[in-house]
mmCIF file of C-alpha atoms and ligand atoms in Angstrom:
data_model
loop_
_atom_site.group_PDB
_atom_site.id
_atom_site.type_symbol
_atom_site.label_atom_id
_atom_site.label_comp_id
_atom_site.label_asym_id
_atom_site.label_seq_id
_atom_site.Cartn_x
_atom_site.Cartn_y
_atom_site.Cartn_z
ATOM 1 C CA MET A 30 0.000 0.000 0.000
ATOM 2 C CA PRO A 31 1.541 3.342 -1.006
ATOM 3 C CA GLU A 32 2.464 5.828 1.695
ATOM 4 C CA PRO A 33 1.045 9.363 1.508
ATOM 5 C CA ASP A 34 4.468 10.895 0.875
ATOM 6 C CA ASN A 35 4.879 8.368 -1.916
ATOM 7 C CA ALA A 36 1.729 9.742 -3.483
ATOM 8 C CA ALA A 37 2.979 13.308 -3.269
ATOM 9 C CA ALA A 38 6.338 12.275 -4.720
ATOM 10 C CA PHE A 39 4.558 10.372 -7.431
ATOM 11 C CA ALA A 40 2.428 13.378 -8.370
ATOM 12 C CA ARG A 41 5.544 15.507 -8.499
ATOM 13 C CA ILE A 42 7.449 13.194 -10.818
ATOM 14 C CA ALA A 43 4.701 11.616 -12.935
ATOM 15 C CA LEU A 44 2.125 14.330 -13.602
ATOM 16 C CA PRO A 45 4.523 16.563 -15.565
ATOM 17 C CA HIS A 46 4.726 13.682 -18.071
ATOM 18 C CA LEU A 47 1.004 13.098 -18.331
ATOM 19 C CA ASP A 48 0.774 14.371 -21.922
ATOM 20 C CA ALA A 49 3.597 12.062 -22.958
ATOM 21 C CA ALA A 50 1.884 9.144 -21.201
ATOM 22 C CA TYR A 51 -1.448 9.849 -22.884
ATOM 23 C CA ASN A 52 0.146 10.405 -26.290
ATOM 24 C CA LEU A 53 1.966 7.076 -26.179
ATOM 25 C CA ALA A 54 -1.145 5.248 -24.969
ATOM 26 C CA ARG A 55 -3.221 6.885 -27.670
ATOM 27 C CA TRP A 56 -0.848 5.874 -30.456
ATOM 28 C CA LEU A 57 -0.504 2.337 -29.141
ATOM 29 C CA VAL A 58 -4.190 1.554 -28.569
ATOM 30 C CA ARG A 59 -5.576 4.060 -31.133
ATOM 31 C CA ASP A 60 -8.720 4.700 -29.175
ATOM 32 C CA PRO A 61 -9.136 7.848 -27.037
ATOM 33 C CA VAL A 62 -11.321 6.213 -24.401
ATOM 34 C CA LEU A 63 -9.143 3.149 -23.966
ATOM 35 C CA ALA A 64 -6.076 5.431 -23.916
ATOM 36 C CA GLU A 65 -7.499 7.283 -20.892
ATOM 37 C CA ASP A 66 -8.096 3.957 -19.187
ATOM 38 C CA VAL A 67 -4.578 2.847 -19.907
ATOM 39 C CA VAL A 68 -3.126 6.034 -18.432
ATOM 40 C CA GLN A 69 -5.297 5.783 -15.296
ATOM 41 C CA ASP A 70 -4.242 2.195 -14.868
ATOM 42 C CA ALA A 71 -0.568 2.969 -15.524
ATOM 43 C CA MET A 72 -0.626 5.803 -12.983
ATOM 44 C CA LEU A 73 -1.972 3.429 -10.352
ATOM 45 C CA ARG A 74 0.655 0.865 -11.161
ATOM 46 C CA GLY A 75 3.296 3.564 -11.040
ATOM 47 C CA LEU A 76 2.076 4.769 -7.647
ATOM 48 C CA THR A 77 2.133 1.240 -6.321
ATOM 49 C CA TYR A 78 5.604 0.571 -7.651
ATOM 50 C CA MET A 79 7.031 3.956 -6.622
ATOM 51 C CA HIS A 80 9.485 2.235 -4.339
ATOM 52 C CA ALA A 81 11.092 0.570 -7.380
ATOM 53 C CA PHE A 82 11.675 3.921 -9.079
ATOM 54 C CA ARG A 83 15.355 4.813 -9.022
ATOM 55 C CA GLY A 84 14.878 8.476 -9.773
ATOM 56 C CA ASP A 85 16.963 8.798 -12.911
ATOM 57 C CA ASN A 86 14.360 9.310 -15.612
ATOM 58 C CA PRO A 87 10.728 9.727 -14.577
ATOM 59 C CA LYS A 88 9.437 10.160 -18.127
ATOM 60 C CA GLY A 89 11.074 6.948 -19.340
ATOM 61 C CA TRP A 90 9.900 5.097 -16.258
ATOM 62 C CA LEU A 91 6.315 6.239 -16.708
ATOM 63 C CA LEU A 92 6.276 5.511 -20.439
ATOM 64 C CA ARG A 93 7.571 2.021 -19.797
ATOM 65 C CA ILE A 94 4.621 1.355 -17.478
ATOM 66 C CA VAL A 95 2.202 2.928 -19.948
ATOM 67 C CA ARG A 96 3.510 0.722 -22.720
ATOM 68 C CA THR A 97 3.179 -2.481 -20.696
ATOM 69 C CA THR A 98 -0.310 -1.471 -19.595
ATOM 70 C CA ALA A 99 -1.364 -0.606 -23.146
ATOM 71 C CA TYR A 100 -0.271 -3.979 -24.484
ATOM 72 C CA ASP A 101 -1.975 -5.741 -21.577
ATOM 73 C CA ARG A 102 -5.223 -3.990 -22.364
ATOM 74 C CA LEU A 103 -4.918 -4.703 -26.070
ATOM 75 C CA SER A 104 -4.360 -8.395 -25.468
ATOM 76 C CA GLU A 105 -7.288 -8.511 -23.005
ATOM 77 C CA ARG A 106 -9.440 -6.922 -25.655
ATOM 78 C CA LYS A 107 -8.213 -9.388 -28.265
ATOM 79 C CA ARG A 108 -9.011 -12.310 -25.975
ATOM 80 C CA ALA A 109 -12.482 -10.897 -25.463
ATOM 81 C CA ALA A 110 -12.716 -10.808 -29.286
ATOM 82 C CA GLU A 111 -13.888 -7.239 -29.281
ATOM 83 C CA VAL A 112 -13.652 -5.385 -32.533
ATOM 84 C CA PRO A 113 -11.159 -2.515 -32.122
ATOM 85 C CA LEU A 114 -12.732 0.897 -32.424
ATOM 86 C CA ASP A 115 -11.661 2.742 -35.476
ATOM 87 C CA THR A 116 -11.552 6.414 -34.658
ATOM 88 C CA GLY A 117 -8.607 7.079 -36.910
ATOM 89 C CA PRO A 118 -8.316 8.349 -40.446
ATOM 90 C CA ALA A 119 -11.928 8.306 -41.581
ATOM 91 C CA ALA A 120 -13.190 10.120 -38.497
ATOM 92 C CA ALA A 121 -10.401 12.677 -38.793
ATOM 93 C CA LEU A 122 -11.258 13.607 -42.377
ATOM 94 C CA PRO A 123 -13.104 16.906 -42.659
ATOM 95 C CA ASP A 124 -16.343 17.007 -44.596
ATOM 96 C CA PRO A 125 -15.407 18.134 -48.107
ATOM 97 C CA ALA A 126 -18.769 19.807 -48.613
ATOM 98 C CA ASP A 127 -18.152 22.728 -46.290
ATOM 99 C CA THR A 128 -14.376 22.918 -46.121
ATOM 100 C CA PRO A 129 -12.088 25.043 -48.319
ATOM 101 C CA GLU A 130 -9.924 23.041 -50.708
ATOM 102 C CA ALA A 131 -6.694 23.698 -48.822
ATOM 103 C CA ALA A 132 -8.203 22.341 -45.636
ATOM 104 C CA VAL A 133 -9.385 19.241 -47.476
ATOM 105 C CA ALA A 134 -5.878 18.702 -48.818
ATOM 106 C CA ASP A 135 -4.478 19.202 -45.302
ATOM 107 C CA GLY A 136 -6.956 16.723 -43.896
ATOM 108 C CA GLN A 137 -6.176 14.177 -46.586
ATOM 109 C CA ARG A 138 -2.458 14.549 -46.030
ATOM 110 C CA ARG A 139 -2.923 14.033 -42.288
ATOM 111 C CA ALA A 140 -5.213 11.095 -42.877
ATOM 112 C CA ALA A 141 -2.658 9.482 -45.185
ATOM 113 C CA LEU A 142 0.054 9.828 -42.561
ATOM 114 C CA ASP A 143 -2.276 8.593 -39.860
ATOM 115 C CA ARG A 144 -3.118 5.500 -41.937
ATOM 116 C CA ALA A 145 0.562 4.872 -42.598
ATOM 117 C CA LEU A 146 1.321 5.075 -38.848
ATOM 118 C CA ALA A 147 -1.653 2.872 -38.020
ATOM 119 C CA ALA A 148 -0.493 0.293 -40.566
ATOM 120 C CA LEU A 149 2.922 -0.064 -38.905
ATOM 121 C CA PRO A 150 3.423 -3.120 -36.714
ATOM 122 C CA ASP A 151 3.258 -2.196 -33.007
ATOM 123 C CA GLU A 152 6.984 -2.602 -32.504
ATOM 124 C CA LEU A 153 7.741 -0.103 -35.289
ATOM 125 C CA ARG A 154 5.006 2.363 -34.364
ATOM 126 C CA GLU A 155 6.126 2.580 -30.757
ATOM 127 C CA VAL A 156 9.730 3.467 -31.628
ATOM 128 C CA ILE A 157 8.695 6.141 -34.109
ATOM 129 C CA VAL A 158 6.278 7.695 -31.602
ATOM 130 C CA LEU A 159 8.878 7.619 -28.825
ATOM 131 C CA ARG A 160 11.576 9.081 -31.052
ATOM 132 C CA GLU A 161 9.724 11.578 -33.235
ATOM 133 C CA LEU A 162 6.896 12.733 -31.000
ATOM 134 C CA GLU A 163 8.366 12.214 -27.533
ATOM 135 C CA GLU A 164 11.963 12.920 -28.582
ATOM 136 C CA MET A 165 13.353 10.181 -26.367
ATOM 137 C CA PRO A 166 17.016 9.217 -26.790
ATOM 138 C CA TYR A 167 17.830 5.729 -28.125
ATOM 139 C CA ARG A 168 18.904 4.435 -24.724
ATOM 140 C CA GLU A 169 15.593 5.409 -23.150
ATOM 141 C CA ILE A 170 13.647 3.882 -26.031
ATOM 142 C CA ALA A 171 15.626 0.678 -25.532
ATOM 143 C CA ARG A 172 14.685 0.663 -21.835
ATOM 144 C CA ILE A 173 11.044 1.444 -22.444
ATOM 145 C CA THR A 174 10.611 -1.177 -25.158
ATOM 146 C CA GLU A 175 12.909 -3.706 -23.475
ATOM 147 C CA VAL A 176 15.081 -4.424 -26.497
ATOM 148 C CA PRO A 177 18.783 -3.812 -27.216
ATOM 149 C CA LEU A 178 19.963 -0.501 -28.647
ATOM 150 C CA GLY A 179 20.758 -2.034 -32.050
ATOM 151 C CA THR A 180 17.186 -3.276 -32.307
ATOM 152 C CA VAL A 181 15.882 0.212 -31.551
ATOM 153 C CA MET A 182 18.000 1.613 -34.367
ATOM 154 C CA SER A 183 16.971 -1.023 -36.905
ATOM 155 C CA ARG A 184 13.292 -0.693 -35.959
ATOM 156 C CA LEU A 185 13.477 3.067 -36.338
ATOM 157 C CA TRP A 186 15.092 2.576 -39.708
ATOM 158 C CA ARG A 187 12.394 0.142 -40.848
ATOM 159 C CA ALA A 188 9.640 2.394 -39.536
ATOM 160 C CA ARG A 189 11.071 5.348 -41.425
ATOM 161 C CA LEU A 190 11.414 3.342 -44.626
ATOM 162 C CA ALA A 191 7.795 2.297 -44.300
ATOM 163 C CA LEU A 192 6.606 5.857 -43.654
ATOM 164 C CA ARG A 193 8.680 7.409 -46.379
ATOM 165 C CA GLY A 194 6.030 6.820 -49.035
ATOM 166 C CA ALA A 195 3.325 8.452 -46.942
ATOM 167 C CA ALA A 196 5.488 11.498 -46.267
ATOM 168 C CA GLN A 197 5.999 12.622 -49.862
ATOM 169 C CA MET B 21 17.257 5.551 -48.778
ATOM 170 C CA ASN B 22 18.650 2.313 -50.194
ATOM 171 C CA ASN B 23 21.917 2.821 -52.020
ATOM 172 C CA PRO B 24 23.861 -0.421 -51.379
ATOM 173 C CA GLN B 25 27.254 1.292 -51.513
ATOM 174 C CA CYS B 26 26.290 3.505 -48.638
ATOM 175 C CA GLN B 27 24.590 0.923 -46.443
ATOM 176 C CA ARG B 28 27.246 1.190 -43.801
ATOM 177 C CA TRP B 29 26.538 4.905 -43.506
ATOM 178 C CA GLN B 30 22.779 4.607 -43.220
ATOM 179 C CA LEU B 31 22.480 4.030 -39.507
ATOM 180 C CA LEU B 32 25.143 6.680 -38.938
ATOM 181 C CA VAL B 33 23.106 9.183 -40.905
ATOM 182 C CA GLN B 34 20.054 8.168 -38.903
ATOM 183 C CA ALA B 35 21.917 8.379 -35.570
ATOM 184 C CA ASP B 36 23.218 11.788 -36.583
ATOM 185 C CA HIS B 37 19.709 12.909 -37.481
ATOM 186 C CA ASP B 38 18.570 11.751 -34.055
ATOM 187 C CA GLY B 39 21.405 13.561 -32.288
ATOM 188 C CA GLU B 40 22.961 10.326 -31.095
ATOM 189 C CA LEU B 41 26.310 10.337 -32.839
ATOM 190 C CA GLY B 42 29.622 10.640 -31.012
ATOM 191 C CA VAL B 43 32.185 13.232 -32.052
ATOM 192 C CA ALA B 44 34.482 10.976 -34.086
ATOM 193 C CA ASP B 45 31.632 9.441 -36.078
ATOM 194 C CA ALA B 46 29.990 12.827 -36.581
ATOM 195 C CA ALA B 47 33.217 14.212 -38.013
ATOM 196 C CA ALA B 48 33.713 11.176 -40.294
ATOM 197 C CA LEU B 49 30.122 11.397 -41.457
ATOM 198 C CA ALA B 50 30.436 15.105 -42.217
ATOM 199 C CA VAL B 51 33.362 14.272 -44.540
ATOM 200 C CA HIS B 52 31.402 11.486 -46.223
ATOM 201 C CA LEU B 53 28.336 13.689 -46.676
ATOM 202 C CA ASP B 54 30.461 16.290 -48.433
ATOM 203 C CA GLY B 55 31.169 13.806 -51.201
ATOM 204 C CA CYS B 56 28.041 11.658 -51.256
ATOM 205 C CA THR B 57 24.835 12.817 -52.888
ATOM 206 C CA ALA B 58 22.957 9.655 -51.879
ATOM 207 C CA CYS B 59 23.660 10.078 -48.179
ATOM 208 C CA ARG B 60 22.850 13.785 -48.322
ATOM 209 C CA ALA B 61 19.545 12.840 -49.913
ATOM 210 C CA LEU B 62 19.011 10.296 -47.148
ATOM 211 C CA ARG B 63 19.745 12.933 -44.512
ATOM 212 C CA ASP B 64 17.314 15.345 -46.157
ATOM 213 C CA GLY B 65 14.741 12.577 -46.448
ATOM 214 C CA LEU B 66 14.960 11.858 -42.724
ATOM 215 C CA ALA B 67 14.667 15.568 -41.957
ATOM 216 C CA GLY B 68 11.635 15.829 -44.248
ATOM 217 C CA LEU B 69 9.954 12.882 -42.608
ATOM 218 C CA SER B 70 10.561 14.349 -39.140
ATOM 219 C CA ARG B 71 9.099 17.678 -40.205
ATOM 220 C CA ARG B 72 6.120 15.884 -41.689
ATOM 221 C CA LEU B 73 5.544 13.890 -38.506
ATOM 222 C CA HIS B 74 5.857 16.977 -36.323
ATOM 223 C CA ALA B 75 3.440 18.880 -38.520
ATOM 224 C CA ASP B 76 0.860 16.231 -39.291
ATOM 225 C CA ALA B 77 0.998 13.487 -36.670
ATOM 226 C CA PRO B 78 -0.652 14.930 -33.595
ATOM 227 C CA ARG B 79 1.013 14.652 -30.215
ATOM 228 C CA HIS B 80 -2.188 13.955 -28.335
ATOM 229 C CA ALA B 81 -2.456 15.981 -25.133
ATOM 230 C CA ALA B 82 -4.091 14.376 -22.110
ATOM 231 C CA PRO B 83 -7.737 15.457 -21.754
ATOM 232 C CA ALA B 84 -8.204 18.043 -19.003
ATOM 233 C CA SER B 85 -10.705 15.763 -17.238
ATOM 234 C CA LEU B 86 -8.083 13.006 -17.005
ATOM 235 C CA ARG B 87 -5.501 15.414 -15.624
ATOM 236 C CA ALA B 88 -7.935 16.724 -13.031
ATOM 237 C CA ALA B 89 -8.926 13.206 -11.981
ATOM 238 C CA LEU B 90 -5.314 12.158 -11.534
ATOM 239 C CA GLU B 91 -4.446 15.292 -9.608
ATOM 240 C CA ARG B 92 -7.341 14.601 -7.248
ATOM 241 C CA GLN B 93 -6.182 11.023 -6.812
ATOM 242 C CA ALA B 94 -2.550 11.811 -6.225
ATOM 243 C CA MET B 95 -2.798 14.816 -3.960
ATOM 244 C CA PRO B 96 -4.769 13.957 -0.862
ATOM 245 C CA LEU B 97 -4.292 10.253 -1.510
ATOM 246 C CA ALA B 98 -7.353 8.219 -1.604
ATOM 247 C CA SER B 99 -5.910 4.768 -1.200
ATOM 248 C CA PRO B 100 -5.688 3.192 -4.630
ATOM 249 C CA PRO B 101 -7.902 0.264 -5.584
ATOM 250 C CA ALA B 102 -6.481 -3.219 -5.290
ATOM 251 C CA ILE B 103 -3.929 -3.806 -7.953
ATOM 252 C CA ARG B 104 -4.514 -6.385 -10.573
ATOM 253 C CA ARG B 105 -1.734 -8.789 -11.442
ATOM 254 C CA TRP B 106 1.530 -7.161 -12.420
ATOM 255 C CA ARG B 107 2.443 -8.747 -15.669
ATOM 256 C CA LEU B 108 5.956 -9.846 -16.382
ATOM 257 C CA PRO B 109 7.734 -7.700 -18.948
ATOM 258 C CA ARG B 110 6.574 -8.522 -22.411
ATOM 259 C CA ALA B 111 9.088 -10.640 -24.299
ATOM 260 C CA ALA B 112 10.904 -8.822 -27.062
ATOM 261 C CA ILE B 113 8.709 -8.888 -30.144
ATOM 262 C CA GLY B 114 9.965 -10.028 -33.525
ATOM 263 C CA GLY B 115 13.422 -8.654 -34.101
ATOM 264 C CA GLY B 116 14.498 -11.535 -36.308
ATOM 265 C CA ALA B 117 13.634 -9.487 -39.341
ATOM 266 C CA ALA B 118 15.808 -6.597 -38.234
ATOM 267 C CA LEU B 119 18.003 -5.408 -41.042
ATOM 268 C CA ALA B 120 21.419 -6.993 -41.167
ATOM 269 C CA ILE B 121 23.018 -3.574 -41.176
ATOM 270 C CA ALA B 122 22.039 -3.129 -37.576
ATOM 271 C CA ALA B 123 24.452 -5.845 -36.614
ATOM 272 C CA SER B 124 27.150 -4.861 -39.065
ATOM 273 C CA VAL B 125 27.470 -1.257 -37.960
ATOM 274 C CA THR B 126 29.015 -0.402 -34.651
ATOM 275 C CA LEU B 127 28.246 3.082 -33.482
ATOM 276 C CA ALA B 128 30.088 5.025 -30.885
ATOM 277 C CA LEU B 129 26.919 6.421 -29.374
ATOM 278 C CA LEU B 130 27.178 9.288 -27.019
ATOM 279 C CA PRO B 131 27.601 8.365 -23.397
ATOM 280 C CA ARG B 132 24.484 9.425 -21.522
ATOM 281 C CA GLY B 133 24.874 11.269 -18.291
ATOM 282 C CA GLY B 134 28.566 11.795 -19.016
ATOM 283 C CA ASP B 135 30.379 15.026 -19.745
ATOM 284 C CA PRO B 136 28.036 17.221 -21.783
ATOM 285 C CA GLY B 137 31.115 18.804 -23.429
ATOM 286 C CA GLU B 138 31.523 15.934 -25.869
ATOM 287 C CA ALA B 139 27.816 15.832 -26.646
ATOM 288 C CA ALA B 140 27.881 19.600 -27.214
ATOM 289 C CA VAL B 141 30.740 19.276 -29.707
ATOM 290 C CA ALA B 142 28.790 16.614 -31.628
ATOM 291 C CA SER B 143 25.733 18.859 -31.647
ATOM 292 C CA HIS B 144 27.858 21.822 -32.754
ATOM 293 C CA ILE B 145 29.319 19.829 -35.677
ATOM 294 C CA ARG B 146 25.835 18.735 -36.664
ATOM 295 C CA ALA B 147 24.542 22.291 -36.557
ATOM 296 C CA LEU B 148 27.366 23.480 -38.823
ATOM 297 C CA GLN B 149 26.350 21.153 -41.644
ATOM 298 C CA PRO B 150 24.775 22.857 -44.624
ATOM 299 C CA GLY B 151 21.015 22.992 -44.545
ATOM 300 C CA HIS B 152 20.837 22.706 -40.774
ATOM 301 C CA LEU B 153 18.503 25.347 -39.504
ATOM 302 C CA THR B 154 19.021 27.953 -36.886
ATOM 303 C CA ASP B 155 15.549 27.944 -35.377
ATOM 304 C CA VAL B 156 15.431 31.670 -34.880
ATOM 305 C CA LEU B 157 17.689 33.762 -37.041
ATOM 306 C CA SER B 158 18.138 37.197 -35.574
ATOM 307 C CA THR B 159 20.866 39.498 -34.388
ATOM 308 C CA ASP B 160 18.421 41.116 -31.982
ATOM 309 C CA GLN B 161 18.488 39.693 -28.461
ATOM 310 C CA HIS B 162 14.978 41.043 -27.931
ATOM 311 C CA THR B 163 13.771 38.759 -30.739
ATOM 312 C CA VAL B 164 15.794 35.725 -29.714
ATOM 313 C CA LYS B 165 14.963 35.789 -26.012
ATOM 314 C CA PRO B 166 11.147 35.658 -26.323
ATOM 315 C CA TRP B 167 11.469 32.927 -28.976
ATOM 316 C CA PHE B 168 12.464 30.519 -26.203
ATOM 317 C CA ASN B 169 9.313 31.314 -24.192
ATOM 318 C CA GLY B 170 7.080 28.268 -24.097
ATOM 319 C CA ARG B 171 9.719 26.139 -25.761
ATOM 320 C CA LEU B 172 11.733 25.667 -22.581
ATOM 321 C CA ASP B 173 10.734 25.490 -18.945
ATOM 322 C CA TYR B 174 13.266 28.200 -18.081
ATOM 323 C CA ALA B 175 14.249 31.572 -19.542
ATOM 324 C CA PRO B 176 17.840 31.582 -20.800
ATOM 325 C CA PRO B 177 19.661 34.910 -20.690
ATOM 326 C CA VAL B 178 20.308 36.240 -24.205
ATOM 327 C CA ARG B 179 22.934 38.879 -24.927
ATOM 328 C CA ASP B 180 24.569 40.370 -27.973
ATOM 329 C CA PHE B 181 28.276 41.279 -28.006
ATOM 330 C CA ALA B 182 28.460 42.727 -31.509
ATOM 331 C CA ALA B 183 30.262 45.795 -30.174
ATOM 332 C CA ALA B 184 33.020 43.539 -28.834
ATOM 333 C CA GLY B 185 33.268 41.530 -32.071
ATOM 334 C CA PHE B 186 30.963 38.627 -31.158
ATOM 335 C CA PRO B 187 27.653 39.368 -32.912
ATOM 336 C CA LEU B 188 24.638 37.269 -31.992
ATOM 337 C CA HIS B 189 23.416 35.305 -35.004
ATOM 338 C CA GLY B 190 20.392 33.461 -33.629
ATOM 339 C CA GLY B 191 19.308 30.579 -31.456
ATOM 340 C CA ARG B 192 17.901 27.078 -31.549
ATOM 341 C CA LEU B 193 16.652 24.323 -29.310
ATOM 342 C CA ASP B 194 19.063 21.490 -28.705
ATOM 343 C CA TYR B 195 19.291 18.398 -26.551
ATOM 344 C CA LEU B 196 22.058 18.053 -23.969
ATOM 345 C CA ASP B 197 22.529 16.578 -20.532
ATOM 346 C CA GLY B 198 19.267 14.644 -20.890
ATOM 347 C CA ARG B 199 17.085 17.680 -21.527
ATOM 348 C CA ALA B 200 16.091 20.358 -24.019
ATOM 349 C CA VAL B 201 18.460 23.318 -23.774
ATOM 350 C CA ALA B 202 18.869 26.738 -25.376
ATOM 351 C CA ALA B 203 21.707 27.166 -27.858
ATOM 352 C CA LEU B 204 22.717 30.702 -28.805
ATOM 353 C CA VAL B 205 24.714 31.114 -32.002
ATOM 354 C CA TYR B 206 27.442 33.771 -32.263
ATOM 355 C CA GLN B 207 29.872 34.614 -35.022
ATOM 356 C CA ARG B 208 33.511 35.598 -34.774
ATOM 357 C CA GLY B 209 35.313 36.130 -38.081
ATOM 358 C CA GLY B 210 34.615 32.962 -40.030
ATOM 359 C CA HIS B 211 33.949 30.948 -36.872
ATOM 360 C CA VAL B 212 30.737 29.982 -35.197
ATOM 361 C CA ILE B 213 30.336 29.809 -31.430
ATOM 362 C CA ASP B 214 27.483 27.799 -29.945
ATOM 363 C CA LEU B 215 26.612 28.736 -26.382
ATOM 364 C CA TYR B 216 24.442 26.182 -24.575
ATOM 365 C CA ILE B 217 22.545 27.401 -21.508
ATOM 366 C CA TRP B 218 20.457 25.347 -19.102
ATOM 367 C CA PRO B 219 19.609 25.395 -15.384
ATOM 368 C CA GLY B 220 22.128 23.958 -12.942
ATOM 369 C CA ASN B 221 25.370 24.857 -11.285
ATOM 370 C CA ALA B 222 27.068 21.534 -10.676
ATOM 371 C CA ASP B 223 29.951 22.021 -13.073
ATOM 372 C CA PRO B 224 33.157 23.790 -12.070
ATOM 373 C CA ALA B 225 34.450 26.311 -14.624
ATOM 374 C CA ARG B 226 36.934 24.641 -16.957
ATOM 375 C CA ALA B 227 38.114 24.333 -20.565
ATOM 376 C CA GLU B 228 38.540 21.150 -22.574
ATOM 377 C CA ALA B 229 38.805 20.073 -26.199
ATOM 378 C CA PHE B 230 37.276 17.329 -28.328
ATOM 379 C CA ALA B 231 38.167 16.600 -31.956
ATOM 380 C CA GLY B 232 39.765 20.018 -32.365
ATOM 381 C CA TYR B 233 36.880 21.983 -30.870
ATOM 382 C CA ASN B 234 37.320 24.020 -27.720
ATOM 383 C CA VAL B 235 34.761 23.773 -24.967
ATOM 384 C CA VAL B 236 34.486 26.160 -22.012
ATOM 385 C CA HIS B 237 32.164 25.443 -19.081
ATOM 386 C CA TRP B 238 31.032 27.818 -16.392
ATOM 387 C CA HIS B 239 27.983 28.616 -14.350
ATOM 388 C CA ASP B 240 26.359 31.759 -13.152
ATOM 389 C CA ALA B 241 23.135 32.636 -11.332
ATOM 390 C CA GLY B 242 21.779 29.093 -11.381
ATOM 391 C CA MET B 243 22.526 28.498 -15.079
ATOM 392 C CA ARG B 244 25.130 26.261 -16.670
ATOM 393 C CA PHE B 245 26.927 27.677 -19.687
ATOM 394 C CA LEU B 246 28.883 25.712 -22.255
ATOM 395 C CA ALA B 247 30.615 27.461 -25.169
ATOM 396 C CA VAL B 248 31.812 25.379 -28.143
ATOM 397 C CA SER B 249 33.799 26.561 -31.139
ATOM 398 C CA ASP B 250 36.746 25.820 -33.403
ATOM 399 C CA LEU B 251 37.887 29.330 -32.495
ATOM 400 C CA ASN B 252 41.228 29.368 -30.676
ATOM 401 C CA LEU B 253 40.962 28.998 -26.925
ATOM 402 C CA ALA B 254 42.231 32.515 -26.110
ATOM 403 C CA GLU B 255 39.516 34.190 -28.186
ATOM 404 C CA LEU B 256 36.871 31.804 -26.926
ATOM 405 C CA GLN B 257 37.934 32.652 -23.357
ATOM 406 C CA GLY B 258 37.587 36.327 -24.345
ATOM 407 C CA PHE B 259 33.976 35.629 -25.327
ATOM 408 C CA VAL B 260 33.401 33.811 -22.057
ATOM 409 C CA ALA B 261 34.915 36.712 -20.118
ATOM 410 C CA LEU B 262 32.452 39.082 -21.814
ATOM 411 C CA TRP B 263 29.594 36.916 -20.616
ATOM 412 C CA ARG B 264 30.979 36.551 -17.116
ATOM 413 C CA ASP B 265 32.151 40.095 -16.521
ATOM 414 C CA THR B 266 29.575 42.271 -18.267
ATOM 415 C CA PRO B 267 26.642 43.055 -15.997
ATOM 416 C CA PRO B 268 23.336 42.067 -17.649
HETATM 417 ZN ZN1 ZN C 304 26.986 7.785 -48.878
#
C-alpha cells in the first residue's frame, strides 16, 4: 500500500509527463477512451511501484509502465474478441462539402500519414512515436521497449522506410 | 534511402539525425556527406519525414478531465484500488527481421549522463552542416529571447556582443545533458560559437577540447553555460569573459 508521501512524490514526478503518457497510450491503442483507461491504470501501477523507481528518468519510467499497460489492455481486448474501435483516419477527415480546398488537402495529407502510422506493426510504431513525438534518446527507447539498442535503431530505420512513401 | 554502396553509412546518418552520434563518427560522417549525394539525400529525407511527422501526426495531449482526476487522486491520496496482477515484462517482439546492417554497424553512441562537453561538440558539428537550420535567425536579443518562451521550462539569458566583435546570429533548441536546452549562435570572423545554456550549477568552470573543438564550461546565477567553437581557446575565453564580466 503506497504511503502518503509516496503519493505526493509520485504526483511531483509523474504528472509533468502526463501528456507524454497519454500520447503514447493513444498511439498504441488508437482509441481515445481506452487510452485514458490505460493512463489511469498505468498511474496506479506507477504509484504502487514507486518504491522501485530509481529516480533517474521519470518520463522513461512512466512511459515504460504505460507501454506495458497498453499492451496488456490490447491483449485482453483481443481475448475478449472485441472489434477494435476505429476512430482514426476516416473520423479525422473533414467534410469536403463545407471545407475550403486547402483544408481538405491538409486533412487528406494528415489522414494518409495517420493510416501509414496505423499500418505499422506495433513494434515499429512505438519506436517512431517515442523518437519523433516524444523525442526520447535511443537508450531510453531501448529501456522502455525492453530491447537492445541495435534493435531500436533497426526498428526506427524500418519504420522510417515504411513511412517514407506516406510522407511525400 | 537504399543505395547499397552507402549501407554502412545509413544508420550513422540516422543516428546523426537523431542527435545520437559521437564526435568521431559525426566528423567522419560530415566528410562522407560532403562527397556523397545519396547520403545527403538520405539525410534530407529523414529531416523531411521528421518535419512531416511533427506537422501532421498529432502529439495527443491528455484530456483536461483526465488530468484533473489524476491530480485529485494523487494529492490527498485516496488509497488506490487493489492492484490487478503485475504482468511480467513482455518478451521482445519479432526482431528476427531486423536489417542486417544493424548488426554490421558499430556506433560510438554518445555516453548518456557523461560530460556534456563531448555531446555539445557533436551537436555543434551537426549544426554546422549545410542545410541545418538555426531555429530563430536574428541578431536582436529582444527577438531571440522571447522565442524561447514556451519552448523551454526556463528563460535563458540572451545577450549580444556585436560591439566587442561577437555578434549574436540566432538561437535554436538542442538536446544536452538529458534535456532540451537553449543554444545561442554567435559569429567571430569565419567561426561559429554555440553557447548552450540550461539550469544547474554543478559544473566547475573549466576548458577542454574534443576533436579540435574548444569547450568552455562555467555557471552563473543558477545556469550552466557551455561554449563550443573551433575558435582558438584565447579568443573563446575572451567571449566567455564578456559573458561573465559584463553586468546584464
Ligand atoms: Zn553515402
